[in-house]
CSV table of C-alpha atoms in Angstrom, one decimal:
chain,number,residue,atom,x,y,z
U,1,MET,CA,0.0,0.0,0.0
U,2,ALA,CA,1.5,3.4,-1.0
U,3,PRO,CA,2.4,5.7,1.8
U,4,HIS,CA,-0.1,8.5,0.7
U,5,ASP,CA,-3.1,6.2,0.1
U,6,LEU,CA,-4.5,6.9,3.5
U,7,ARG,CA,-4.6,10.7,3.8
U,8,ARG,CA,-7.7,12.2,5.2
U,9,PRO,CA,-9.6,9.0,5.8
U,10,PHE,CA,-13.3,8.8,6.0
U,11,LYS,CA,-15.3,6.9,8.7
U,12,ARG,CA,-17.2,3.9,7.2
U,13,PRO,CA,-20.8,3.7,8.6
U,14,ALA,CA,-21.7,0.6,10.4
U,15,ILE,CA,-23.5,-2.1,8.3
U,16,SER,CA,-24.2,-4.7,11.1
U,17,ASP,CA,-25.3,-4.9,14.8
U,18,GLN,CA,-21.7,-6.0,15.9
U,19,GLN,CA,-21.4,-2.9,18.1
U,20,LYS,CA,-24.7,-3.6,19.8
U,21,ARG,CA,-23.5,-7.3,20.5
U,22,ARG,CA,-20.2,-6.0,21.9
U,23,ASP,CA,-22.0,-3.7,24.4
U,24,LEU,CA,-24.3,-6.6,25.4
U,25,SER,CA,-21.4,-8.9,25.9
U,26,LEU,CA,-19.7,-6.5,28.3
U,27,LEU,CA,-22.9,-6.0,30.1
U,28,ARG,CA,-23.4,-9.8,30.3
U,29,GLN,CA,-20.0,-10.6,31.7
U,30,SER,CA,-20.5,-8.1,34.5
U,31,GLN,CA,-23.8,-9.9,35.5
U,32,ASN,CA,-22.8,-13.5,35.1
U,33,ARG,CA,-20.6,-15.3,37.6
U,34,ARG,CA,-19.3,-18.9,37.4
U,35,ASP,CA,-17.0,-21.3,39.1
U,36,ALA,CA,-13.9,-20.2,37.2
U,37,GLN,CA,-11.5,-22.3,39.2
U,38,HIS,CA,-13.4,-25.4,38.4
U,39,GLN,CA,-13.6,-24.5,34.8
U,40,ALA,CA,-9.8,-24.2,34.6
U,41,ARG,CA,-9.2,-27.5,36.5
U,42,CYS,CA,-11.6,-29.3,34.2
U,43,LEU,CA,-9.9,-28.0,31.1
U,44,ALA,CA,-6.4,-28.8,32.4
U,45,SER,CA,-7.3,-32.3,33.4
U,46,THR,CA,-8.9,-33.0,30.2
U,47,VAL,CA,-5.9,-31.7,28.1
U,48,LEU,CA,-3.7,-34.0,30.1
U,49,SER,CA,-5.8,-37.1,30.3
U,50,LEU,CA,-7.8,-37.2,27.0
U,51,ASN,CA,-7.1,-40.4,25.2
U,52,ASN,CA,-4.4,-39.8,22.5
U,53,GLN,CA,-5.6,-39.7,19.0
U,54,SER,CA,-3.7,-40.5,15.7
U,55,SER,CA,-1.7,-37.2,15.8
U,56,GLU,CA,0.3,-38.6,18.6
U,57,GLN,CA,2.6,-40.3,16.2
U,58,SER,CA,4.6,-37.0,16.0
U,59,VAL,CA,4.7,-36.5,19.8
U,60,SER,CA,8.1,-35.3,21.2
U,61,GLU,CA,8.3,-37.4,24.3
U,62,PRO,CA,5.8,-40.3,24.5
U,63,GLU,CA,4.7,-40.8,28.0
U,64,ALA,CA,1.6,-42.2,29.6
U,65,PRO,CA,-1.2,-39.5,30.1
U,66,GLU,CA,-1.0,-38.0,33.6
U,67,GLN,CA,-4.2,-37.2,35.5
U,68,LEU,CA,-4.4,-33.8,37.2
U,69,GLU,CA,-5.0,-34.3,40.8
U,70,LEU,CA,-8.1,-32.2,41.6
U,71,VAL,CA,-7.8,-30.9,45.2
U,72,PRO,CA,-11.1,-29.1,46.2
U,73,GLU,CA,-10.8,-25.5,47.5
U,74,ILE,CA,-14.5,-25.1,48.4
U,75,GLU,CA,-16.1,-25.9,51.7
U,76,PHE,CA,-17.4,-29.4,52.3
U,77,GLU,CA,-21.1,-28.4,52.1
U,78,GLU,CA,-20.6,-26.9,48.7
U,79,ALA,CA,-18.5,-29.8,47.4
U,80,GLU,CA,-21.1,-32.4,48.5
U,81,ALA,CA,-23.8,-30.5,46.6
U,82,GLU,CA,-21.8,-30.0,43.4
U,83,SER,CA,-19.3,-32.9,43.2
U,84,SER,CA,-21.5,-35.4,41.4
U,85,VAL,CA,-22.3,-32.9,38.5
U,86,ARG,CA,-18.6,-31.9,38.3
U,87,ASP,CA,-17.4,-35.4,38.3
U,88,ILE,CA,-19.8,-36.3,35.5
U,89,ASP,CA,-18.6,-33.3,33.5
U,90,LEU,CA,-15.0,-34.2,34.0
U,91,ARG,CA,-15.4,-37.8,33.1
U,92,ARG,CA,-17.4,-37.0,30.0
U,93,SER,CA,-14.9,-34.5,28.8
U,94,ALA,CA,-12.0,-36.8,29.3
U,95,LYS,CA,-13.7,-39.7,27.3
U,96,LEU,CA,-14.8,-37.7,24.3
U,97,ARG,CA,-14.1,-38.9,20.9
U,98,GLY,CA,-14.2,-37.6,17.2
U,99,ALA,CA,-16.7,-34.8,16.6
U,100,GLU,CA,-17.7,-34.5,20.3
U,101,ALA,CA,-14.0,-34.0,21.2
U,102,ARG,CA,-13.5,-31.4,18.5
U,103,ARG,CA,-16.6,-29.6,19.5
U,104,TRP,CA,-15.7,-29.6,23.2
U,105,PHE,CA,-12.2,-28.3,22.8
U,106,ALA,CA,-13.1,-25.6,20.3
U,107,LYS,CA,-15.6,-24.4,22.8
U,108,GLN,CA,-12.8,-23.9,25.5
U,109,LEU,CA,-11.1,-21.3,23.4
U,110,MET,CA,-11.9,-17.6,23.1
U,111,LEU,CA,-12.7,-17.3,19.4
U,112,PRO,CA,-12.6,-13.9,17.8
U,113,GLU,CA,-15.3,-12.8,15.5
U,114,TRP,CA,-14.3,-11.3,12.2
U,115,MET,CA,-14.4,-7.5,12.1
U,116,ILE,CA,-17.4,-6.3,10.2
U,117,ASP,CA,-17.4,-2.8,11.6
U,118,ALA,CA,-14.7,-0.8,13.2
U,119,PRO,CA,-15.5,-0.7,17.0
U,120,ASP,CA,-16.4,2.5,18.8
U,121,ARG,CA,-13.6,3.8,21.1
U,122,LEU,CA,-11.0,1.8,19.2
U,123,ASN,CA,-8.2,3.9,20.5
U,124,ASP,CA,-9.3,3.9,24.1
U,125,ASP,CA,-10.7,0.4,24.8
U,126,TRP,CA,-8.8,-1.9,22.5
U,127,TYR,CA,-5.5,-3.6,22.0
U,128,VAL,CA,-4.0,-4.7,18.7
U,129,PHE,CA,-1.3,-7.1,17.7
U,130,ALA,CA,-0.1,-8.9,14.6
U,131,ARG,CA,-1.5,-12.5,14.8
U,132,PRO,CA,1.2,-15.2,14.2
U,133,ALA,CA,0.4,-17.7,11.5
U,134,GLY,CA,0.3,-21.3,12.8
U,135,LYS,CA,-1.7,-23.8,14.9
U,136,ARG,CA,-4.0,-22.4,17.5
U,137,CYS,CA,-3.6,-24.5,20.7
U,138,PHE,CA,-4.0,-24.9,24.5
U,139,ILE,CA,-0.8,-25.4,26.6
U,140,VAL,CA,-1.2,-27.1,30.0
U,141,SER,CA,1.6,-27.6,32.4
U,142,SER,CA,1.1,-29.9,35.4
U,143,ASN,CA,2.5,-32.9,37.2
U,144,GLY,CA,6.1,-32.3,35.8
U,145,THR,CA,5.0,-32.3,32.1
U,146,THR,CA,3.6,-29.9,29.4
U,147,VAL,CA,1.0,-30.8,26.8
U,148,SER,CA,-0.2,-28.9,23.8
U,149,ARG,CA,-3.4,-29.7,22.1
U,150,LEU,CA,-5.1,-28.3,19.0
U,151,ARG,CA,-8.5,-26.8,19.0
U,152,ASN,CA,-9.8,-30.2,17.8
U,153,GLY,CA,-8.4,-32.0,20.8
U,154,SER,CA,-5.5,-33.6,18.9
U,155,LEU,CA,-2.2,-33.8,20.7
U,156,LEU,CA,0.4,-31.6,19.3
U,157,HIS,CA,3.4,-32.0,21.7
U,158,ARG,CA,4.1,-33.5,25.1
U,159,PHE,CA,7.5,-32.0,26.4
U,160,PRO,CA,9.2,-30.5,29.3
U,161,SER,CA,9.0,-26.7,29.9
U,162,SER,CA,9.8,-23.9,32.3
U,163,LEU,CA,6.2,-23.2,32.9
U,164,PRO,CA,4.8,-23.8,36.4
U,165,ASN,CA,5.2,-27.5,37.1
U,166,GLY,CA,5.9,-28.1,33.5
U,167,SER,CA,9.0,-30.4,33.9
U,168,LYS,CA,10.6,-32.8,36.3
U,169,SER,CA,13.6,-30.6,37.1
U,170,LYS,CA,14.8,-30.4,40.7
U,171,ASP,CA,13.5,-26.9,41.2
U,172,ALA,CA,10.1,-27.5,39.7
U,173,SER,CA,7.0,-27.2,41.9
U,174,ARG,CA,5.3,-30.5,42.6
U,175,SER,CA,2.1,-29.1,44.0
U,176,ALA,CA,-1.0,-30.7,42.4
U,177,GLN,CA,-2.5,-27.2,42.1
U,178,SER,CA,0.5,-25.6,40.4
U,179,TYR,CA,-0.7,-25.9,36.9
U,180,CYS,CA,-0.8,-23.4,34.0
U,181,ILE,CA,-3.1,-23.0,30.9
U,182,LEU,CA,-2.0,-20.8,28.0
U,183,ASP,CA,-3.7,-19.8,24.8
U,184,CYS,CA,-0.9,-20.1,22.1
U,185,ILE,CA,-0.2,-20.2,18.4
U,186,PHE,CA,2.6,-22.7,17.5
U,187,HIS,CA,4.7,-21.2,14.7
U,188,GLU,CA,6.3,-24.0,12.7
U,189,LEU,CA,9.1,-22.0,11.1
U,190,ASP,CA,11.0,-21.1,14.3
U,191,GLN,CA,9.4,-23.9,16.5
U,192,THR,CA,8.0,-21.3,19.0
U,193,TYR,CA,4.8,-21.1,21.0
U,194,TYR,CA,3.5,-17.5,20.7
U,195,VAL,CA,1.4,-16.8,23.7
U,196,ILE,CA,-1.7,-14.8,22.9
U,197,ASP,CA,-3.6,-15.1,26.2
U,198,MET,CA,-3.7,-16.7,29.6
U,199,VAL,CA,-6.4,-18.9,31.2
U,200,CYS,CA,-4.6,-20.0,34.4
U,201,TRP,CA,-1.2,-19.5,36.0
U,202,ALA,CA,0.1,-21.4,39.0
U,203,GLY,CA,-3.4,-22.8,39.7
U,204,ILE,CA,-5.0,-19.3,39.7
U,205,SER,CA,-7.9,-18.9,37.2
U,206,PHE,CA,-8.0,-15.7,35.1
U,207,TYR,CA,-11.3,-16.4,33.3
U,208,GLU,CA,-13.0,-13.4,34.9
U,209,CYS,CA,-10.0,-11.0,34.8
U,210,THR,CA,-9.9,-8.3,32.1
U,211,ALA,CA,-7.6,-8.6,29.2
U,212,GLU,CA,-5.7,-5.6,30.5
U,213,PHE,CA,-4.9,-7.4,33.6
U,214,ARG,CA,-4.3,-10.8,31.9
U,215,PHE,CA,-1.8,-9.3,29.5
U,216,PHE,CA,0.1,-7.4,32.3
U,217,TRP,CA,0.3,-10.5,34.5
U,218,LEU,CA,1.3,-12.9,31.6
U,219,ASN,CA,4.1,-10.5,30.4
U,220,ASN,CA,5.7,-10.5,33.9
U,221,LYS,CA,5.3,-14.1,34.8
U,222,LEU,CA,6.4,-15.5,31.5
U,223,VAL,CA,9.8,-13.8,31.9
U,224,GLU,CA,10.1,-14.7,35.5
U,225,THR,CA,9.9,-18.4,34.7
U,226,ARG,CA,12.4,-18.1,31.9
U,227,ALA,CA,10.0,-19.7,29.5
U,228,CYS,CA,11.2,-17.3,26.9
U,229,ASP,CA,14.7,-18.6,27.1
U,230,PRO,CA,16.2,-20.7,24.3
U,231,PRO,CA,15.4,-24.5,24.4
U,232,SER,CA,17.3,-26.7,26.9
U,233,ARG,CA,17.0,-30.1,28.6
U,234,TYR,CA,14.1,-29.1,30.8
U,235,HIS,CA,12.6,-26.6,28.3
U,236,LYS,CA,12.1,-28.2,24.8
U,237,TYR,CA,10.3,-25.3,23.1
U,238,ARG,CA,10.7,-21.6,23.3
U,239,PHE,CA,7.7,-19.5,24.4
U,240,SER,CA,7.4,-15.8,23.3
U,241,MET,CA,5.0,-13.0,24.0
U,242,VAL,CA,3.2,-11.4,21.0
U,243,PRO,CA,3.9,-7.6,21.1
U,244,VAL,CA,0.7,-6.0,22.2
U,245,TYR,CA,-0.2,-2.3,21.5
U,246,ASN,CA,-2.7,0.2,22.5
U,247,CYS,CA,-4.9,0.7,19.4
U,248,ASP,CA,-4.1,4.3,18.8
U,249,LEU,CA,-2.7,5.5,15.5
U,250,GLU,CA,0.9,4.5,16.4
U,251,GLY,CA,-0.1,1.2,17.7
U,252,LEU,CA,-2.0,0.3,14.7
U,253,GLN,CA,0.8,1.4,12.5
U,254,THR,CA,3.3,-0.8,14.3
U,255,ALA,CA,1.1,-3.8,14.4
U,256,TYR,CA,0.1,-3.5,10.7
U,257,ALA,CA,3.5,-2.6,9.2
U,258,GLY,CA,6.1,-3.2,11.9
U,259,ALA,CA,8.6,-6.1,11.8
U,260,VAL,CA,7.9,-9.2,13.8
U,261,PRO,CA,9.9,-12.5,14.2
U,262,TYR,CA,7.0,-14.6,12.8
U,263,VAL,CA,4.8,-14.7,9.6
U,264,LYS,CA,1.8,-12.5,10.1
U,265,ASP,CA,-1.8,-13.7,9.6
U,266,GLY,CA,-3.9,-10.6,10.0
U,267,LEU,CA,-4.4,-8.3,13.0
U,268,LEU,CA,-6.1,-9.4,16.3
U,269,PHE,CA,-8.0,-6.8,18.3
U,270,CYS,CA,-9.0,-7.3,21.9
U,271,ASN,CA,-11.3,-5.2,24.2
U,272,LYS,CA,-9.2,-4.2,27.3
U,273,HIS,CA,-12.3,-5.0,29.5
U,274,ALA,CA,-13.0,-8.4,28.0
U,275,HIS,CA,-13.0,-11.5,30.2
U,276,TYR,CA,-11.8,-14.7,28.8
U,277,GLN,CA,-15.0,-15.7,27.2
U,278,THR,CA,-15.1,-19.2,25.7
U,279,GLY,CA,-16.6,-19.6,22.3
U,280,ASN,CA,-17.2,-16.8,19.7
U,281,THR,CA,-17.1,-13.3,21.2
U,282,PRO,CA,-17.4,-9.8,19.6
U,283,LEU,CA,-15.0,-8.6,22.2
U,284,ALA,CA,-12.1,-10.1,20.2
U,285,LEU,CA,-11.8,-9.4,16.5
U,286,VAL,CA,-9.7,-10.5,13.6
U,287,TRP,CA,-9.1,-8.4,10.5
U,288,LYS,CA,-7.0,-9.1,7.4
U,289,ASP,CA,-5.8,-7.5,4.2
U,290,GLU,CA,-3.2,-8.5,1.6
U,291,THR,CA,-0.5,-6.5,3.4
U,292,CYS,CA,-0.7,-8.3,6.7
U,293,SER,CA,-1.8,-11.8,5.6
U,294,GLN,CA,-1.1,-14.3,2.9
U,295,TYR,CA,-4.6,-15.6,3.0
U,296,VAL,CA,-7.4,-13.1,3.0
U,297,ILE,CA,-10.0,-14.8,0.9
U,298,ASP,CA,-10.8,-18.4,1.8
U,299,THR,CA,-9.2,-21.0,-0.5
U,300,ASP,CA,-10.4,-24.4,-1.5
U,301,SER,CA,-8.7,-27.9,-0.8
U,302,LYS,CA,-6.2,-27.2,-3.6
U,303,GLY,CA,-5.3,-23.7,-2.3
U,304,GLN,CA,-7.1,-22.0,-5.0
U,305,VAL,CA,-9.6,-19.1,-4.6
U,306,PRO,CA,-13.0,-20.2,-5.8
U,307,LEU,CA,-15.0,-18.1,-8.2
U,308,GLN,CA,-17.9,-18.0,-5.8
U,309,GLN,CA,-17.8,-17.5,-2.1
U,310,GLN,CA,-18.4,-20.8,-0.2
U,311,VAL,CA,-20.1,-21.1,3.2
U,312,ILE,CA,-20.4,-23.9,5.7
U,313,LEU,CA,-23.9,-24.1,7.5
U,314,GLU,CA,-25.5,-26.6,9.8
U,315,LEU,CA,-28.7,-28.4,9.0
U,316,GLN,CA,-31.4,-28.2,11.8
U,317,ASP,CA,-34.3,-30.5,12.5
U,318,ASP,CA,-36.8,-28.2,10.8
U,319,GLY,CA,-34.6,-27.9,7.6
U,320,LYS,CA,-33.1,-24.4,8.5
U,321,LEU,CA,-29.5,-23.7,7.7
U,322,THR,CA,-27.7,-21.9,10.5
U,323,THR,CA,-24.3,-20.4,11.5
U,324,TYR,CA,-22.2,-21.4,14.5
U,325,ASP,CA,-23.3,-18.4,16.7
U,326,ASP,CA,-25.3,-18.0,19.9
U,327,PRO,CA,-28.0,-17.5,18.9
U,328,PRO,CA,-27.5,-19.0,15.4
U,329,VAL,CA,-28.3,-17.0,12.3
U,330,VAL,CA,-30.6,-18.6,9.7
U,331,PHE,CA,-29.3,-18.4,6.1
U,332,GLY,CA,-31.8,-20.5,4.4
U,333,PHE,CA,-34.0,-23.6,4.3
U,334,LEU,CA,-34.0,-27.0,2.7
U,335,ASN,CA,-37.5,-28.6,2.0
U,336,GLY,CA,-38.4,-32.2,3.0
U,337,GLU,CA,-38.3,-33.5,-0.5
U,338,PHE,CA,-34.7,-32.4,-1.0
U,339,LEU,CA,-33.7,-33.9,2.3
U,340,GLN,CA,-35.3,-37.2,1.6
U,341,LYS,CA,-33.6,-37.3,-1.9
U,342,THR,CA,-30.1,-36.5,-0.6
U,343,GLY,CA,-30.3,-38.3,2.8
U,344,LEU,CA,-29.1,-35.4,4.7
U,345,LEU,CA,-29.7,-35.4,8.4
U,346,SER,CA,-30.0,-32.8,11.2
U,347,GLY,CA,-26.6,-31.8,12.5
U,348,ASP,CA,-24.9,-32.3,9.1
U,349,LEU,CA,-22.5,-29.5,8.0
U,350,LEU,CA,-23.2,-28.5,4.4
U,351,ARG,CA,-21.2,-26.4,1.8
U,352,PHE,CA,-22.9,-23.9,-0.2
U,353,ASN,CA,-21.9,-21.5,-3.0
U,354,VAL,CA,-23.2,-17.9,-2.7
U,355,GLY,CA,-24.9,-17.3,-6.1
U,356,GLU,CA,-25.3,-14.1,-8.2
U,357,GLY,CA,-28.0,-12.9,-5.9
U,358,GLY,CA,-25.5,-12.6,-3.1
U,359,LEU,CA,-26.5,-11.7,0.5
U,360,ASN,CA,-29.1,-9.1,1.1
U,361,PHE,CA,-29.4,-7.1,4.4
U,362,MET,CA,-31.9,-4.9,6.1
U,363,ASP,CA,-31.0,-2.7,9.0
U,364,GLY,CA,-27.7,-4.6,9.5
U,365,LYS,CA,-29.3,-8.0,9.6
U,366,LEU,CA,-29.4,-10.7,6.9
U,367,GLU,CA,-32.7,-10.7,5.0
U,368,LYS,CA,-32.0,-13.1,2.1
U,369,ALA,CA,-29.2,-15.3,0.9
U,370,ASP,CA,-28.8,-16.9,-2.6
U,371,LEU,CA,-27.4,-20.3,-1.7
U,372,GLN,CA,-26.5,-23.2,-4.0
U,373,TYR,CA,-25.9,-26.6,-2.4
U,374,VAL,CA,-22.5,-28.2,-3.1
U,375,ALA,CA,-22.0,-31.1,-0.8
U,376,LYS,CA,-21.8,-32.4,2.7
U,377,VAL,CA,-18.6,-31.4,4.6
U,378,HIS,CA,-16.1,-34.0,5.8
U,379,SER,CA,-16.7,-35.2,9.4
U,380,ALA,CA,-13.4,-33.7,10.6
U,381,ARG,CA,-15.0,-30.3,10.5
U,382,ALA,CA,-16.6,-29.5,13.9
U,383,PHE,CA,-18.6,-26.3,13.3
U,384,ALA,CA,-20.4,-24.3,10.7
U,385,ASP,CA,-19.1,-20.8,9.8
U,386,SER,CA,-19.8,-18.0,12.1
U,387,TYR,CA,-22.0,-15.1,10.8
U,388,SER,CA,-19.1,-12.7,11.1
U,389,LYS,CA,-16.8,-14.9,9.0
U,390,ILE,CA,-19.3,-15.2,6.3
U,391,MET,CA,-19.9,-11.5,6.3
U,392,PHE,CA,-16.2,-10.7,6.3
U,393,GLN,CA,-15.6,-12.9,3.3
U,394,TYR,CA,-18.5,-11.4,1.5
U,395,MET,CA,-17.2,-7.9,2.2
U,396,VAL,CA,-13.7,-8.8,1.0
U,397,ARG,CA,-15.1,-9.8,-2.3
U,398,ASN,CA,-17.4,-6.8,-2.6
U,399,SER,CA,-16.7,-3.9,-0.4
U,400,PRO,CA,-13.8,-4.6,2.0
U,401,LEU,CA,-13.2,-2.9,5.4
U,402,ARG,CA,-9.9,-1.4,4.7
U,403,ILE,CA,-7.0,-0.2,6.9
U,404,GLU,CA,-8.0,3.4,6.2
U,405,HIS,CA,-11.4,2.8,7.7
U,406,LEU,CA,-9.7,1.7,10.9
U,407,VAL,CA,-7.5,4.8,10.9
U,408,ALA,CA,-10.6,6.9,10.3
U,409,SER,CA,-12.4,5.3,13.4
U,410,ILE,CA,-9.3,6.2,15.5
U,411,SER,CA,-8.9,9.7,14.0
U,412,SER,CA,-12.6,10.6,14.4
U,413,SER,CA,-12.5,9.9,18.2
U,414,THR,CA,-9.2,11.8,18.8
U,415,GLU,CA,-10.1,14.9,16.6
U,416,PRO,CA,-11.8,16.9,19.4
U,417,GLU,CA,-8.6,16.6,21.4
U,418,LYS,CA,-5.9,16.7,18.9
U,419,GLY,CA,-7.5,18.4,15.9
U,420,ASN,CA,-7.7,17.2,12.3
U,421,ARG,CA,-4.5,16.0,10.8
U,422,ASP,CA,-3.3,13.9,7.9
U,423,VAL,CA,-2.4,10.3,8.7
U,424,GLU,CA,-0.1,8.0,6.7
U,425,MET,CA,0.1,4.2,7.2
U,426,ASP,CA,3.2,2.7,5.7
U,427,ALA,CA,3.0,-0.9,4.3
């Protein structure tokens, strides 16, 4: 992108209800409370004990799975009332197979929506960083070992690390409660785990802490444990923090065009007040263009960009075709005659082309979609596309949300204080 392409940017009007859902999500997290400590223990135990799948053939250090010892921290009366439900949840999650395992693990991650509209107060309430290209995974360290699992539950690595209780070194903590859960991206080229968030540290849950606090704590603790040091006998893979910036003009410029030691795959925006919300959330947003990502438009199995946009939707009992959202968005309907002819069943994931009629919207909501059935999706796929992903891909092909629109959003909120000024964004 040429240096002078972004002078005097204009603010793009909102085309969806994404901002409204962001406000509701912030309100909901302040009202909802949960047993975050149990949530962290259940995830850690499942990551460690889940029966190994075929991907374990590439494991670094083959060992028998170790079960995290769960030591209750609640009073006996509370434990007696809740233990049966929790034990069932834990046993079920540890015995999951196939699609159920993929669905369960994917729901444990905080999954960003795709940015449809630039958020309000982008420069005040948001962080931004260049997202590393690689494999999204959970890291759990406990009982003297460290395990990484992909979002589908497959084992990526089992290895020693400098994380809390992550190796059998002499100075490692052996407390059953000294476990750690990190949200990472494994970057193949430099064999490094880039840490993008933290769920638990030394047995302390951070689900209900703000991103501002989580990032501050993580940055300090990761350095203290020497997890960022080069690999060694008790520390097989290097961990690294992703540089996180306040999303002002300077921070956006640095994340977008600055040099990083990894291959970029777009920008990730995180609301400073957001808790670690599992599943899709509008409080974390991913955005891409050709400058900061190799893959902007989705490709097919051969790595080619199809002529028509393709979407993956889930078939419901009543024939409705829905997205992976809460609540789901209805994109169309298949009649009984078609279902009987094709043998499709409720819960199937189906691939469609978006026809010439495209997607039609009214007041920021989908009104009509021209869908053409292609085929049933392979069973390895766990979820349908989210509404925001479909929208982002549609916008990329028709009217993209560009970097200058993000610049304009920041500039418009700073103009009363700093006055109007020209902005340049180098590529």
